[in-house]
XYZ file of C-alpha atoms in Angstrom:
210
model
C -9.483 20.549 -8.856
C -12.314 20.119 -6.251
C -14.421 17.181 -5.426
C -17.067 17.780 -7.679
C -14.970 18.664 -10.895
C -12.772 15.496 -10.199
C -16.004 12.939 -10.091
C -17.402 14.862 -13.512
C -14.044 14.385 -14.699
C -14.220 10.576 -13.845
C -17.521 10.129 -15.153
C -16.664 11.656 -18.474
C -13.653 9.637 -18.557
C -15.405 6.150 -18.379
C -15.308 4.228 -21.761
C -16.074 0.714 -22.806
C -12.561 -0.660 -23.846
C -11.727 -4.339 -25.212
C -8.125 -4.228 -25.584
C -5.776 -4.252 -22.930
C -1.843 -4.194 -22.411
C -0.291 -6.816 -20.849
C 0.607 -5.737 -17.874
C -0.447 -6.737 -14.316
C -2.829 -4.755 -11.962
C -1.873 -3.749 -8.746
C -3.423 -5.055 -5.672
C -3.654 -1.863 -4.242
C -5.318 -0.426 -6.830
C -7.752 -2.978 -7.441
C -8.568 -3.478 -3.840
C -9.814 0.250 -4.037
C -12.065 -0.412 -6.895
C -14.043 -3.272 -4.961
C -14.479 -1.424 -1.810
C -15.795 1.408 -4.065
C -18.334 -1.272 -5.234
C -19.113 -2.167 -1.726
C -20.574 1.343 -1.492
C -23.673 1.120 -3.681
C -27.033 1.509 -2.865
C -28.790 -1.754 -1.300
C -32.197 -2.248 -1.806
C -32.421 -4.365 1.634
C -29.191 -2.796 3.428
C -27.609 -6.423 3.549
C -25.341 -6.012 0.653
C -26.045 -9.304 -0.614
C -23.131 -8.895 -2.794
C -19.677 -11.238 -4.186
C -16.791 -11.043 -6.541
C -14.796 -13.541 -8.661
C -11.824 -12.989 -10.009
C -11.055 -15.320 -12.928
C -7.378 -15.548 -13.111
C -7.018 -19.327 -14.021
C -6.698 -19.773 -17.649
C -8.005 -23.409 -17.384
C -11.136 -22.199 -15.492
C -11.559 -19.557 -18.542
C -11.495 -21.793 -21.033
C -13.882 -24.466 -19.496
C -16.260 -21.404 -19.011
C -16.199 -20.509 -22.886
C -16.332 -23.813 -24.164
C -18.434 -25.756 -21.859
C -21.420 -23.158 -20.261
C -22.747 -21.274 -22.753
C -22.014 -17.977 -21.160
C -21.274 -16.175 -24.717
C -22.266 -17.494 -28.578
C -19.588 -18.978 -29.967
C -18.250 -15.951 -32.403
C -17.857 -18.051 -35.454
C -20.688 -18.317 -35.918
C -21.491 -15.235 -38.382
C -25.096 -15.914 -38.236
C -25.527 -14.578 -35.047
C -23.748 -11.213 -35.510
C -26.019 -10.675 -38.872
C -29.807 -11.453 -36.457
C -28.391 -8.932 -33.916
C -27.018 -6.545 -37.074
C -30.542 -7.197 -38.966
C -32.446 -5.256 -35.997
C -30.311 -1.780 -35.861
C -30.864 0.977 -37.777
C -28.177 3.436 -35.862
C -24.990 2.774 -37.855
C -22.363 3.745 -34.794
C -24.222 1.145 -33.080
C -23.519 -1.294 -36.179
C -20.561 -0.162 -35.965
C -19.699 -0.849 -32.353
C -21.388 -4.737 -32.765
C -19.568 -5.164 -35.840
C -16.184 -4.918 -34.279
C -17.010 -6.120 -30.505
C -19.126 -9.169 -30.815
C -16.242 -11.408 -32.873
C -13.749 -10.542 -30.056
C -15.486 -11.352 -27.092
C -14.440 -14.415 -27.103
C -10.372 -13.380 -26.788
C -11.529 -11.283 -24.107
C -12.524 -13.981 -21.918
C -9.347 -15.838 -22.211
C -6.483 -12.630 -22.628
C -7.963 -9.717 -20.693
C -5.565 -8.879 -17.651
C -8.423 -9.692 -15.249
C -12.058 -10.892 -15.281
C -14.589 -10.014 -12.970
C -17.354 -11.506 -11.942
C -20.162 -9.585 -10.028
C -22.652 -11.908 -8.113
C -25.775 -11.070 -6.289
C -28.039 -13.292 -3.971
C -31.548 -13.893 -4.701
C -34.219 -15.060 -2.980
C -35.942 -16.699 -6.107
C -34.844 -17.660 -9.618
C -34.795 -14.956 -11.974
C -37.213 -16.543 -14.411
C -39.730 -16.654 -11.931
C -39.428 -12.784 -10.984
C -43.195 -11.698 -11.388
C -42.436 -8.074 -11.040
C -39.853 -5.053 -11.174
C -39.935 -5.224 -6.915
C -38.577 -9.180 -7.222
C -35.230 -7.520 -9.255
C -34.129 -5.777 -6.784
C -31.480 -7.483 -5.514
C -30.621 -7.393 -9.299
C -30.918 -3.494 -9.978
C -28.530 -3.339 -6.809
C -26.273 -5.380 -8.192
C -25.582 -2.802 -11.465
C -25.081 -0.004 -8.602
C -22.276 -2.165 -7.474
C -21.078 -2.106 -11.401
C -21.373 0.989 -11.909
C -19.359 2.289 -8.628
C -16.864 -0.437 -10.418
C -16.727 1.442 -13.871
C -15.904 4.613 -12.504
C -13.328 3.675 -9.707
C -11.578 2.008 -12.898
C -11.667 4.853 -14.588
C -10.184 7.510 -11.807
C -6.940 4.884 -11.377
C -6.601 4.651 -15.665
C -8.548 1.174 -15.807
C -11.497 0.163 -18.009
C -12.661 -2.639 -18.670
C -16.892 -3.721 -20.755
C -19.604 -5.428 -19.137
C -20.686 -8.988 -20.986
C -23.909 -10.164 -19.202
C -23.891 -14.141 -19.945
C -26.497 -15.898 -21.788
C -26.884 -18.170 -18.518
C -25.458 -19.210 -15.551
C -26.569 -22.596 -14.530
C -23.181 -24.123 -15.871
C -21.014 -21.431 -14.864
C -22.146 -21.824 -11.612
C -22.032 -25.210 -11.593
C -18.178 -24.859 -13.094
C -17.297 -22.433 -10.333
C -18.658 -24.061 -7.336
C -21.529 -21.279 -6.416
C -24.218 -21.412 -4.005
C -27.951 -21.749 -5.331
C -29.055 -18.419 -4.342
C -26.223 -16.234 -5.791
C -26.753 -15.332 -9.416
C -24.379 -13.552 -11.835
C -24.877 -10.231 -13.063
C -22.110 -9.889 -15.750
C -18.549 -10.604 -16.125
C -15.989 -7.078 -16.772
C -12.741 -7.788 -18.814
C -10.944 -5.006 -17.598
C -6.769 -3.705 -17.768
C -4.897 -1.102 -18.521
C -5.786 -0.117 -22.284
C -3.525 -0.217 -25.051
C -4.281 3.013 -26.914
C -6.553 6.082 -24.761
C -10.069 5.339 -24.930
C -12.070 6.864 -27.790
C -15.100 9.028 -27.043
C -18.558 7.877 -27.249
C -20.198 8.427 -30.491
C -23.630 7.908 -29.539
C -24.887 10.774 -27.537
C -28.133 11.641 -25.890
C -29.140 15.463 -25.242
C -30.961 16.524 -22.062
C -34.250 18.074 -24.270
C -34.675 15.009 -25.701
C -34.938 12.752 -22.854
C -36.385 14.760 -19.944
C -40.165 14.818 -19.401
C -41.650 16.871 -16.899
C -45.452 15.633 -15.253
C -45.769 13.409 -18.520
C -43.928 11.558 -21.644
């Protein structure tokens, strides 16, 4: 297989997965995936870029129950507002059986990352696309993530919190580093099922004008 055919094959290969074996990562391994991340695209070349990995199961809990990073699940009203607004049913589908769980994830998935960027300015007082830059760089570093997983037989899902302030505040971070999601991620317990909701190329590619 050449170059090219092996990163198509690694991009096809990258699925969202939320249930994980219990077995341990290795170092190696997962030292190759954050170096991959290191690679992205920096909008300002300084690579403004950290990682936490939340391996404590004390720290996990005190981040579900105390900061507001996810809705509590219980709570079915929430899953029937975000249910109310979709009209595809593989996405119902896909909320239906992801949203309850999120909660295990944060407190049994193998590892949790976290991927922090620095900012020069709160987020809520971004006036423009330019000011989220540090933020769009931050997803390259996510996305190099996602696939690296994926080549050595990892996935994991991306759960952007709700806010921050108290996470932070649990995990000791600096002012001016902000959180772009957290990624459950292992090896998976069954192989990955194939995206059901697919896009073709005619109906999203606009030449000159929309």
């Amino acid at each position: 297989m050449n170059n090219s055919e092996s990163f198509y094959t690694v991009v096809e290969k990258r699925r969202s997965v939320r249930n994980f074996k219990a077995q341990s990562i290795e170092q190696e391994k997962l030292d190759r995936i954050l170096e991959c991340g290191l690679k992205a695209p920096s909008h300002n070349h300084m690579r403004e870029w950290h990682y936490i990995l939340l391996r404590d199961e004390g720290v996990r809990k005190d981040i579900l129950e105390n900061s507001g990073a996810i809705n509590r699940k219980s709570d079915r009203q929430y899953l029937d507002s975000l249910l109310a607004n979709m009209h595809d049913e593989n996405q119902r589908q896909v909320y239906s059986y992801s949203v309850p769980i999120q909660e295990r994830l944060l407190l049994t998935a193998p590892e949790i990352l976290l991927v922090c960027f620095g900012m020069n300015r709160k987020l809520q007082e971004c006036e423009s696309l330019y000011n989220l830059n540090n933020f769009a760089s931050a997803w390259l570093v996510i996305e190099n993530i996602l696939l690296a997983m994926a080549a050595e037989g990892l996935y994991g899902v991306t759960m952007v919190p709700f806010r921050t302030d108290r996470i932070k505040n649990i995990l000791g971070m600096p002012d001016n580093i902000e959180i772009a999601t957290f990624i459950p991620f292992g090896y998976p317990q069954k192989e990955p099922a194939l995206t059901q909701i697919k896009k073709e190329l005619k109906d999203v590619v606009h030449i000159n004008k929309w």
